[in-house]
């Protein structure tokens, strides 16, 4: 039965590589069983962040990889989702209705802004769209910092979730299978299940006739227009869908962190991270977005620890120990990115699928 349902769930987009299929299976199983396989607050935080950033990277790949549109406003939509929940819950702690209203308002605002941005700037060269999106994202980042009465300014907002999702809630008095069964665990699986559903939705979109038209527009918009498709309309719809997915990712991130601030959602550094995730995994592939996000988040959180161990093991060679000092982890992260682009010019998924 699973063999019948799986192709439908994946929208007919099979991995087409045994290695890729194994990697995706390991990623899915690792995230599903993360609370049991990797006990500890830090590991669970990393797993939840991977779930969120898979959706965020997939939403950006829908624009860049499938439509050929470069946008710098993705962190804005991500931040709108997070702030929508944060502002609502900071004023109505523990209220499910406030949570739903904040999420709904954030999604609606993201949709309207994406529609406005697309209508105004996608009729001209895509570089103009990139500049417009960058200006709008910068405006929202400044707005979040300045309107401290609503957004908490640079300090951000901390808030409480409904009791069912609160870390203080306990469903069992004692740990079972080595895990505390409480609100934190439920919140993690809420993030995981929603992220999985959103990723499968994105996979369905890009493998639908609509997704095929987007790829045709990416390859040659003049030919697509010649056979009756309106590139501006399709790009605008793609921009709206990508914005809604990014906003949903922001909502999930805020639920997990129980905090929202400019540095966690609106920083331009996050925009660069998303771009790196898509490039490392492989543009034009939702599976690439998933693998790229997982690899990048793990490297961000554990590369410094690995370098600390390596530096300690090389104490007898001071020069090498200094070269691999943990404080230089960003340098080596950059080196790893350069190597990945050099050896995998079409991304990890592109190489595994035999594309060069």
C-alpha angles and dihedrals in degrees: 000000000000089000088058097045098044098069089049093049090050091048090239092298101130118189089243090206129077092215091050091047091052092047092050091047091050091048093050094045092046092053093043093052098031096116089055101036099041109033117192138074096261096053092048091050090052091049092050091048090051090053092051096044093048087063092043093049091045091052091051092047088056086064104033104029101034103028102028094231119140112213131177095185098082095101088053092060090042089053094046090058093048095045092046090060094037096053093044095048095043088061099037107032116200095005115137091195091055090049091052092045093049092049092046093049091048092051092048093049091047091051093049094047092047090049092048092046092048096047093048101043112019092074090072134045114321091237087067088054090052091052093046091049091049092051092048092048091050090050092054092046089054091045092054091051097046103042094066093158089070105021103032090243117236090344093059126203130295116196144171125248127218111288093255091064097036118117088227092064116099123193093182127034093221132037114266120207087358094300133107107236104216147107093302092058091046091050091051093052090046088056092044096048094044091047091050092049092048092048092051089048090054089048090052092050096053093046094049124092086262090058092049090054090051090055091048090052090048091054097043122348093185092059091044090053091047092059093049108272120126107225094196092053094047094045091050093050090047090051091052093049092048091049092051092050092048090048091051089051089053091052091053092046092053091049091053098044096038084214137082129192141151094263095051099050115005102043116122087224087070089055089055090048091053091050091050091050092054094045094047094048095041130269117251094032127095089202088056090054090052095049093041092052093048094048094045096047092047091049091049092053104035108025091084091052091049091050090050090057092045093048090051091051090052097052090119088063104052095186093055091041090055091046091056096040111145091240088067095059093114089056091054092044087058091048091051090051092051091049092048091052091046096049096032105036091164092043131256094293093046091054093046090050091051098254118142 
